[in-house]
Amino acid sequence: EAGVAQSPRYKIIEKRQSVAFWCNPISGHATLYWYQQILGQGPKLLIQFQNNGVVDDSQLPKDRFSAERLKGVDSTLKIQPAKLEDSAVYLCASSLTGVGSPLHFGNGTRLTVT
Amino acid sequence: AQTVTQSQPEMSVQEAETVTLSCTYDTSESDYYLFWYKQPPSRQMILVIRQEAYKQQNATENRFSVNFQKAAKSFSLKISDSQLGDAAMYFCVLTGTASKLTFGTGTRLQVTL
């Protein structure tokens, strides 16, 4: 079974620029998550999709972050404009539907904003 | 609101020895699940073990086992015969039927020769 695919692996941008991350979940996984993990901390949920609908985006800074999962499969997360405090690892995860289904994570994208 | 507390920011264990990572949690839900995830320097978060709250039997996966004390709201992870590859950040995670996943702050495990 192929795992969760994420790209790019690393990205360095200047503040006020825009950036996009891509995630392809495990086939058949209806639920997709984007997490932000700042160095030394646990992951923080940014947005959760169930198929192509948003389940939870309460912690997504909507003035600068956006995410979509148009066909209920792969997803993109965008930041525009980026700030220095956005420097973090962005993790994508997917799971089967249902409470208690374990999450499967991708390798993450390390974003550095200078 | 649910909370997860990992009181040990760092732990160290010698190769082949046993180490226990602590986790306490709080939730108002009666039906919930607990996980331990491992995050090595490669960054990929990997599921180590999963426990269903309604099961009294402690989950076990090879060298990894948990001590689930439901009344005390404690969920510790025991790693036996520690190996160099066990060095990583370990996160305790809680999820309930009506709530999203809650991660602890993590415990960094070092394995020494």
mmCIF file with all atom_site columns, N, CA, C and O in Angstrom, chain B residues 60-102:
data_model
loop_
_atom_site.group_PDB
_atom_site.id
_atom_site.type_symbol
_atom_site.label_atom_id
_atom_site.label_alt_id
_atom_site.label_comp_id
_atom_site.label_asym_id
_atom_site.label_entity_id
_atom_site.label_seq_id
_atom_site.pdbx_PDB_ins_code
_atom_site.Cartn_x
_atom_site.Cartn_y
_atom_site.Cartn_z
_atom_site.occupancy
_atom_site.B_iso_or_equiv
_atom_site.pdbx_formal_charge
_atom_site.auth_seq_id
_atom_site.auth_comp_id
_atom_site.auth_asym_id
_atom_site.auth_atom_id
_atom_site.pdbx_PDB_model_num
ATOM 1   N N  . THR B 1 60  ? -0.517  -4.516 22.867 1.00 0.00 ? 60  THR B N  1
ATOM 2   C CA . THR B 1 60  ? 0.892   -4.900 22.739 1.00 0.00 ? 60  THR B CA 1
ATOM 3   C C  . THR B 1 60  ? 1.237   -5.018 21.257 1.00 0.00 ? 60  THR B C  1
ATOM 4   O O  . THR B 1 60  ? 0.444   -5.543 20.477 1.00 0.00 ? 60  THR B O  1
ATOM 5   N N  . GLU B 1 61  ? 2.393   -4.497 20.898 1.00 0.00 ? 61  GLU B N  1
ATOM 6   C CA . GLU B 1 61  ? 2.916   -4.619 19.537 1.00 0.00 ? 61  GLU B CA 1
ATOM 7   C C  . GLU B 1 61  ? 4.401   -4.931 19.642 1.00 0.00 ? 61  GLU B C  1
ATOM 8   O O  . GLU B 1 61  ? 5.227   -4.049 19.784 1.00 0.00 ? 61  GLU B O  1
ATOM 9   N N  . ASN B 1 62  ? 4.725   -6.207 19.583 1.00 0.00 ? 62  ASN B N  1
ATOM 10  C CA . ASN B 1 62  ? 6.127   -6.643 19.649 1.00 0.00 ? 62  ASN B CA 1
ATOM 11  C C  . ASN B 1 62  ? 6.782   -6.105 20.920 1.00 0.00 ? 62  ASN B C  1
ATOM 12  O O  . ASN B 1 62  ? 6.368   -6.456 22.018 1.00 0.00 ? 62  ASN B O  1
ATOM 13  N N  . ARG B 1 63  ? 7.780   -5.256 20.804 1.00 0.00 ? 63  ARG B N  1
ATOM 14  C CA . ARG B 1 63  ? 8.503   -4.758 21.976 1.00 0.00 ? 63  ARG B CA 1
ATOM 15  C C  . ARG B 1 63  ? 7.787   -3.603 22.680 1.00 0.00 ? 63  ARG B C  1
ATOM 16  O O  . ARG B 1 63  ? 8.257   -3.121 23.719 1.00 0.00 ? 63  ARG B O  1
ATOM 17  N N  . PHE B 1 64  ? 6.686   -3.162 22.118 1.00 0.00 ? 64  PHE B N  1
ATOM 18  C CA . PHE B 1 64  ? 5.958   -2.019 22.663 1.00 0.00 ? 64  PHE B CA 1
ATOM 19  C C  . PHE B 1 64  ? 4.679   -2.497 23.352 1.00 0.00 ? 64  PHE B C  1
ATOM 20  O O  . PHE B 1 64  ? 3.926   -3.291 22.780 1.00 0.00 ? 64  PHE B O  1
ATOM 21  N N  . SER B 1 65  ? 4.440   -2.002 24.536 1.00 0.00 ? 65  SER B N  1
ATOM 22  C CA . SER B 1 65  ? 3.217   -2.338 25.250 1.00 0.00 ? 65  SER B CA 1
ATOM 23  C C  . SER B 1 65  ? 2.776   -1.119 26.044 1.00 0.00 ? 65  SER B C  1
ATOM 24  O O  . SER B 1 65  ? 3.567   -0.212 26.310 1.00 0.00 ? 65  SER B O  1
ATOM 25  N N  . VAL B 1 66  ? 1.492   -1.106 26.378 1.00 0.00 ? 66  VAL B N  1
ATOM 26  C CA . VAL B 1 66  ? 0.986   0.020  27.162 1.00 0.00 ? 66  VAL B CA 1
ATOM 27  C C  . VAL B 1 66  ? 0.469   -0.479 28.493 1.00 0.00 ? 66  VAL B C  1
ATOM 28  O O  . VAL B 1 66  ? 0.113   -1.641 28.659 1.00 0.00 ? 66  VAL B O  1
ATOM 29  N N  . ASN B 1 67  ? 0.447   0.440  29.448 1.00 0.00 ? 67  ASN B N  1
ATOM 30  C CA . ASN B 1 67  ? -0.205  0.219  30.734 1.00 0.00 ? 67  ASN B CA 1
ATOM 31  C C  . ASN B 1 67  ? -1.355  1.222  30.787 1.00 0.00 ? 67  ASN B C  1
ATOM 32  O O  . ASN B 1 67  ? -1.150  2.408  31.060 1.00 0.00 ? 67  ASN B O  1
ATOM 33  N N  . PHE B 1 68  ? -2.540  0.746  30.480 1.00 0.00 ? 68  PHE B N  1
ATOM 34  C CA . PHE B 1 68  ? -3.717  1.591  30.395 1.00 0.00 ? 68  PHE B CA 1
ATOM 35  C C  . PHE B 1 68  ? -4.481  1.489  31.712 1.00 0.00 ? 68  PHE B C  1
ATOM 36  O O  . PHE B 1 68  ? -5.014  0.417  32.049 1.00 0.00 ? 68  PHE B O  1
ATOM 37  N N  . GLN B 1 69  ? -4.509  2.579  32.454 1.00 0.00 ? 69  GLN B N  1
ATOM 38  C CA . GLN B 1 69  ? -5.216  2.651  33.730 1.00 0.00 ? 69  GLN B CA 1
ATOM 39  C C  . GLN B 1 69  ? -6.359  3.648  33.542 1.00 0.00 ? 69  GLN B C  1
ATOM 40  O O  . GLN B 1 69  ? -6.175  4.857  33.710 1.00 0.00 ? 69  GLN B O  1
ATOM 41  N N  . LYS B 1 70  ? -7.549  3.111  33.204 1.00 0.00 ? 70  LYS B N  1
ATOM 42  C CA . LYS B 1 70  ? -8.650  3.980  32.817 1.00 0.00 ? 70  LYS B CA 1
ATOM 43  C C  . LYS B 1 70  ? -9.113  4.872  33.965 1.00 0.00 ? 70  LYS B C  1
ATOM 44  O O  . LYS B 1 70  ? -9.388  6.057  33.765 1.00 0.00 ? 70  LYS B O  1
ATOM 45  N N  . ALA B 1 71  ? -9.205  4.319  35.147 1.00 0.00 ? 71  ALA B N  1
ATOM 46  C CA . ALA B 1 71  ? -9.686  5.109  36.282 1.00 0.00 ? 71  ALA B CA 1
ATOM 47  C C  . ALA B 1 71  ? -8.723  6.248  36.610 1.00 0.00 ? 71  ALA B C  1
ATOM 48  O O  . ALA B 1 71  ? -9.144  7.350  36.959 1.00 0.00 ? 71  ALA B O  1
ATOM 49  N N  . ALA B 1 72  ? -7.463  5.991  36.461 1.00 0.00 ? 72  ALA B N  1
ATOM 50  C CA . ALA B 1 72  ? -6.441  7.002  36.739 1.00 0.00 ? 72  ALA B CA 1
ATOM 51  C C  . ALA B 1 72  ? -6.170  7.879  35.527 1.00 0.00 ? 72  ALA B C  1
ATOM 52  O O  . ALA B 1 72  ? -5.407  8.842  35.615 1.00 0.00 ? 72  ALA B O  1
ATOM 53  N N  . LYS B 1 73  ? -6.779  7.564  34.395 1.00 0.00 ? 73  LYS B N  1
ATOM 54  C CA . LYS B 1 73  ? -6.575  8.295  33.131 1.00 0.00 ? 73  LYS B CA 1
ATOM 55  C C  . LYS B 1 73  ? -5.090  8.375  32.805 1.00 0.00 ? 73  LYS B C  1
ATOM 56  O O  . LYS B 1 73  ? -4.530  9.452  32.553 1.00 0.00 ? 73  LYS B O  1
ATOM 57  N N  . SER B 1 74  ? -4.488  7.200  32.811 1.00 0.00 ? 74  SER B N  1
ATOM 58  C CA . SER B 1 74  ? -3.065  7.091  32.540 1.00 0.00 ? 74  SER B CA 1
ATOM 59  C C  . SER B 1 74  ? -2.839  6.101  31.407 1.00 0.00 ? 74  SER B C  1
ATOM 60  O O  . SER B 1 74  ? -3.509  5.059  31.323 1.00 0.00 ? 74  SER B O  1
ATOM 61  N N  . PHE B 1 75  ? -1.884  6.415  30.544 1.00 0.00 ? 75  PHE B N  1
ATOM 62  C CA . PHE B 1 75  ? -1.634  5.594  29.353 1.00 0.00 ? 75  PHE B CA 1
ATOM 63  C C  . PHE B 1 75  ? -0.133  5.624  29.065 1.00 0.00 ? 75  PHE B C  1
ATOM 64  O O  . PHE B 1 75  ? 0.343   6.376  28.224 1.00 0.00 ? 75  PHE B O  1
ATOM 65  N N  . SER B 1 76  ? 0.627   4.793  29.755 1.00 0.00 ? 76  SER B N  1
ATOM 66  C CA . SER B 1 76  ? 2.076   4.816  29.586 1.00 0.00 ? 76  SER B CA 1
ATOM 67  C C  . SER B 1 76  ? 2.531   3.793  28.550 1.00 0.00 ? 76  SER B C  1
ATOM 68  O O  . SER B 1 76  ? 1.879   2.776  28.345 1.00 0.00 ? 76  SER B O  1
ATOM 69  N N  . LEU B 1 77  ? 3.636   4.086  27.922 1.00 0.00 ? 77  LEU B N  1
ATOM 70  C CA . LEU B 1 77  ? 4.214   3.223  26.878 1.00 0.00 ? 77  LEU B CA 1
ATOM 71  C C  . LEU B 1 77  ? 5.500   2.614  27.395 1.00 0.00 ? 77  LEU B C  1
ATOM 72  O O  . LEU B 1 77  ? 6.390   3.330  27.847 1.00 0.00 ? 77  LEU B O  1
ATOM 73  N N  . LYS B 1 78  ? 5.584   1.289  27.329 1.00 0.00 ? 78  LYS B N  1
ATOM 74  C CA . LYS B 1 78  ? 6.797   0.589  27.717 1.00 0.00 ? 78  LYS B CA 1
ATOM 75  C C  . LYS B 1 78  ? 7.499   0.048  26.477 1.00 0.00 ? 78  LYS B C  1
ATOM 76  O O  . LYS B 1 78  ? 6.878   -0.636 25.648 1.00 0.00 ? 78  LYS B O  1
ATOM 77  N N  . ILE B 1 79  ? 8.765   0.377  26.363 1.00 0.00 ? 79  ILE B N  1
ATOM 78  C CA . ILE B 1 79  ? 9.583   -0.135 25.262 1.00 0.00 ? 79  ILE B CA 1
ATOM 79  C C  . ILE B 1 79  ? 10.601  -1.091 25.863 1.00 0.00 ? 79  ILE B C  1
ATOM 80  O O  . ILE B 1 79  ? 11.426  -0.690 26.697 1.00 0.00 ? 79  ILE B O  1
ATOM 81  N N  . SER B 1 80  ? 10.518  -2.337 25.459 1.00 0.00 ? 80  SER B N  1
ATOM 82  C CA . SER B 1 80  ? 11.445  -3.353 25.962 1.00 0.00 ? 80  SER B CA 1
ATOM 83  C C  . SER B 1 80  ? 12.578  -3.571 24.968 1.00 0.00 ? 80  SER B C  1
ATOM 84  O O  . SER B 1 80  ? 12.411  -3.332 23.768 1.00 0.00 ? 80  SER B O  1
ATOM 85  N N  . ASP B 1 81  ? 13.727  -4.004 25.484 1.00 0.00 ? 81  ASP B N  1
ATOM 86  C CA . ASP B 1 81  ? 14.861  -4.299 24.615 1.00 0.00 ? 81  ASP B CA 1
ATOM 87  C C  . ASP B 1 81  ? 15.111  -3.139 23.636 1.00 0.00 ? 81  ASP B C  1
ATOM 88  O O  . ASP B 1 81  ? 15.119  -3.308 22.414 1.00 0.00 ? 81  ASP B O  1
ATOM 89  N N  . SER B 1 82  ? 15.301  -1.957 24.193 1.00 0.00 ? 82  SER B N  1
ATOM 90  C CA . SER B 1 82  ? 15.422  -0.744 23.379 1.00 0.00 ? 82  SER B CA 1
ATOM 91  C C  . SER B 1 82  ? 16.517  -0.873 22.324 1.00 0.00 ? 82  SER B C  1
ATOM 92  O O  . SER B 1 82  ? 17.591  -1.435 22.572 1.00 0.00 ? 82  SER B O  1
ATOM 93  N N  . GLN B 1 83  ? 16.227  -0.325 21.150 1.00 0.00 ? 83  GLN B N  1
ATOM 94  C CA . GLN B 1 83  ? 17.173  -0.351 20.041 1.00 0.00 ? 83  GLN B CA 1
ATOM 95  C C  . GLN B 1 83  ? 17.483  1.082  19.604 1.00 0.00 ? 83  GLN B C  1
ATOM 96  O O  . GLN B 1 83  ? 16.703  2.004  19.862 1.00 0.00 ? 83  GLN B O  1
ATOM 97  N N  . LEU B 1 84  ? 18.622  1.242  18.926 1.00 0.00 ? 84  LEU B N  1
ATOM 98  C CA . LEU B 1 84  ? 19.022  2.582  18.488 1.00 0.00 ? 84  LEU B CA 1
ATOM 99  C C  . LEU B 1 84  ? 17.932  3.224  17.626 1.00 0.00 ? 84  LEU B C  1
ATOM 100 O O  . LEU B 1 84  ? 17.718  4.434  17.662 1.00 0.00 ? 84  LEU B O  1
ATOM 101 N N  . GLY B 1 85  ? 17.246  2.406  16.865 1.00 0.00 ? 85  GLY B N  1
ATOM 102 C CA . GLY B 1 85  ? 16.192  2.914  15.994 1.00 0.00 ? 85  GLY B CA 1
ATOM 103 C C  . GLY B 1 85  ? 14.954  3.395  16.725 1.00 0.00 ? 85  GLY B C  1
ATOM 104 O O  . GLY B 1 85  ? 14.056  3.985  16.111 1.00 0.00 ? 85  GLY B O  1
ATOM 105 N N  . ASP B 1 86  ? 14.903  3.162  18.037 1.00 0.00 ? 86  ASP B N  1
ATOM 106 C CA . ASP B 1 86  ? 13.761  3.653  18.814 1.00 0.00 ? 86  ASP B CA 1
ATOM 107 C C  . ASP B 1 86  ? 13.921  5.127  19.176 1.00 0.00 ? 86  ASP B C  1
ATOM 108 O O  . ASP B 1 86  ? 12.975  5.749  19.659 1.00 0.00 ? 86  ASP B O  1
ATOM 109 N N  . ALA B 1 87  ? 15.099  5.671  18.956 1.00 0.00 ? 87  ALA B N  1
ATOM 110 C CA . ALA B 1 87  ? 15.323  7.078  19.274 1.00 0.00 ? 87  ALA B CA 1
ATOM 111 C C  . ALA B 1 87  ? 14.418  7.946  18.407 1.00 0.00 ? 87  ALA B C  1
ATOM 112 O O  . ALA B 1 87  ? 14.444  7.876  17.180 1.00 0.00 ? 87  ALA B O  1
ATOM 113 N N  . ALA B 1 88  ? 13.608  8.750  19.060 1.00 0.00 ? 88  ALA B N  1
ATOM 114 C CA . ALA B 1 88  ? 12.613  9.558  18.348 1.00 0.00 ? 88  ALA B CA 1
ATOM 115 C C  . ALA B 1 88  ? 11.860  10.410 19.357 1.00 0.00 ? 88  ALA B C  1
ATOM 116 O O  . ALA B 1 88  ? 12.054  10.312 20.564 1.00 0.00 ? 88  ALA B O  1
ATOM 117 N N  . MET B 1 89  ? 10.948  11.219 18.824 1.00 0.00 ? 89  MET B N  1
ATOM 118 C CA . MET B 1 89  ? 9.984   11.942 19.641 1.00 0.00 ? 89  MET B CA 1
ATOM 119 C C  . MET B 1 89  ? 8.740   11.073 19.699 1.00 0.00 ? 89  MET B C  1
ATOM 120 O O  . MET B 1 89  ? 8.304   10.539 18.664 1.00 0.00 ? 89  MET B O  1
ATOM 121 N N  . TYR B 1 90  ? 8.197   10.883 20.899 1.00 0.00 ? 90  TYR B N  1
ATOM 122 C CA . TYR B 1 90  ? 7.005   10.069 21.065 1.00 0.00 ? 90  TYR B CA 1
ATOM 123 C C  . TYR B 1 90  ? 5.847   10.950 21.528 1.00 0.00 ? 90  TYR B C  1
ATOM 124 O O  . TYR B 1 90  ? 5.967   11.690 22.504 1.00 0.00 ? 90  TYR B O  1
ATOM 125 N N  . PHE B 1 91  ? 4.729   10.827 20.810 1.00 0.00 ? 91  PHE B N  1
ATOM 126 C CA . PHE B 1 91  ? 3.548   11.612 21.139 1.00 0.00 ? 91  PHE B CA 1
ATOM 127 C C  . PHE B 1 91  ? 2.422   10.702 21.604 1.00 0.00 ? 91  PHE B C  1
ATOM 128 O O  . PHE B 1 91  ? 2.115   9.695  20.952 1.00 0.00 ? 91  PHE B O  1
ATOM 129 N N  . CYS B 1 92  ? 1.790   11.096 22.691 1.00 0.00 ? 92  CYS B N  1
ATOM 130 C CA . CYS B 1 92  ? 0.585   10.447 23.178 1.00 0.00 ? 92  CYS B CA 1
ATOM 131 C C  . CYS B 1 92  ? -0.590  11.218 22.588 1.00 0.00 ? 92  CYS B C  1
ATOM 132 O O  . CYS B 1 92  ? -0.593  12.458 22.611 1.00 0.00 ? 92  CYS B O  1
ATOM 133 N N  . VAL B 1 93  ? -1.565  10.503 22.043 1.00 0.00 ? 93  VAL B N  1
ATOM 134 C CA . VAL B 1 93  ? -2.667  11.156 21.323 1.00 0.00 ? 93  VAL B CA 1
ATOM 135 C C  . VAL B 1 93  ? -3.999  10.573 21.783 1.00 0.00 ? 93  VAL B C  1
ATOM 136 O O  . VAL B 1 93  ? -4.133  9.361  21.948 1.00 0.00 ? 93  VAL B O  1
ATOM 137 N N  . LEU B 1 94  ? -4.965  11.449 21.957 1.00 0.00 ? 94  LEU B N  1
ATOM 138 C CA . LEU B 1 94  ? -6.295  11.067 22.422 1.00 0.00 ? 94  LEU B CA 1
ATOM 139 C C  . LEU B 1 94  ? -7.335  11.517 21.401 1.00 0.00 ? 94  LEU B C  1
ATOM 140 O O  . LEU B 1 94  ? -7.246  12.626 20.877 1.00 0.00 ? 94  LEU B O  1
ATOM 141 N N  . THR B 1 95  ? -8.306  10.671 21.123 1.00 0.00 ? 95  THR B N  1
ATOM 142 C CA . THR B 1 95  ? -9.430  11.091 20.301 1.00 0.00 ? 95  THR B CA 1
ATOM 143 C C  . THR B 1 95  ? -10.706 10.449 20.816 1.00 0.00 ? 95  THR B C  1
ATOM 144 O O  . THR B 1 95  ? -10.699 9.311  21.263 1.00 0.00 ? 95  THR B O  1
ATOM 145 N N  . GLY B 1 96  ? -11.787 11.221 20.761 1.00 0.00 ? 96  GLY B N  1
ATOM 146 C CA . GLY B 1 96  ? -13.075 10.707 21.188 1.00 0.00 ? 96  GLY B CA 1
ATOM 147 C C  . GLY B 1 96  ? -14.078 10.756 20.061 1.00 0.00 ? 96  GLY B C  1
ATOM 148 O O  . GLY B 1 96  ? -13.788 11.258 18.983 1.00 0.00 ? 96  GLY B O  1
ATOM 149 N N  . THR B 1 97  ? -15.256 10.278 20.311 1.00 0.00 ? 97  THR B N  1
ATOM 150 C CA . THR B 1 97  ? -16.267 10.228 19.256 1.00 0.00 ? 97  THR B CA 1
ATOM 151 C C  . THR B 1 97  ? -16.733 11.622 18.867 1.00 0.00 ? 97  THR B C  1
ATOM 152 O O  . THR B 1 97  ? -17.141 11.851 17.742 1.00 0.00 ? 97  THR B O  1
ATOM 153 N N  . ALA B 1 98  ? -16.682 12.555 19.802 1.00 0.00 ? 98  ALA B N  1
ATOM 154 C CA . ALA B 1 98  ? -17.195 13.900 19.514 1.00 0.00 ? 98  ALA B CA 1
ATOM 155 C C  . ALA B 1 98  ? -16.092 14.941 19.437 1.00 0.00 ? 98  ALA B C  1
ATOM 156 O O  . ALA B 1 98  ? -16.378 16.130 19.334 1.00 0.00 ? 98  ALA B O  1
ATOM 157 N N  . SER B 1 99  ? -14.844 14.504 19.463 1.00 0.00 ? 99  SER B N  1
ATOM 158 C CA . SER B 1 99  ? -13.766 15.496 19.515 1.00 0.00 ? 99  SER B CA 1
ATOM 159 C C  . SER B 1 99  ? -12.624 15.110 18.600 1.00 0.00 ? 99  SER B C  1
ATOM 160 O O  . SER B 1 99  ? -12.460 13.958 18.229 1.00 0.00 ? 99  SER B O  1
ATOM 161 N N  . LYS B 1 100 ? -11.851 16.103 18.255 1.00 0.00 ? 100 LYS B N  1
ATOM 162 C CA . LYS B 1 100 ? -10.730 15.864 17.353 1.00 0.00 ? 100 LYS B CA 1
ATOM 163 C C  . LYS B 1 100 ? -9.549  15.290 18.127 1.00 0.00 ? 100 LYS B C  1
ATOM 164 O O  . LYS B 1 100 ? -9.573  15.197 19.342 1.00 0.00 ? 100 LYS B O  1
ATOM 165 N N  . LEU B 1 101 ? -8.517  14.943 17.397 1.00 0.00 ? 101 LEU B N  1
ATOM 166 C CA . LEU B 1 101 ? -7.320  14.397 18.031 1.00 0.00 ? 101 LEU B CA 1
ATOM 167 C C  . LEU B 1 101 ? -6.631  15.461 18.859 1.00 0.00 ? 101 LEU B C  1
ATOM 168 O O  . LEU B 1 101 ? -6.497  16.606 18.431 1.00 0.00 ? 101 LEU B O  1
ATOM 169 N N  . THR B 1 102 ? -6.169  15.068 20.020 1.00 0.00 ? 102 THR B N  1
ATOM 170 C CA . THR B 1 102 ? -5.385  15.953 20.879 1.00 0.00 ? 102 THR B CA 1
ATOM 171 C C  . THR B 1 102 ? -4.029  15.314 21.110 1.00 0.00 ? 102 THR B C  1
ATOM 172 O O  . THR B 1 102 ? -3.947  14.181 21.600 1.00 0.00 ? 102 THR B O  1
#
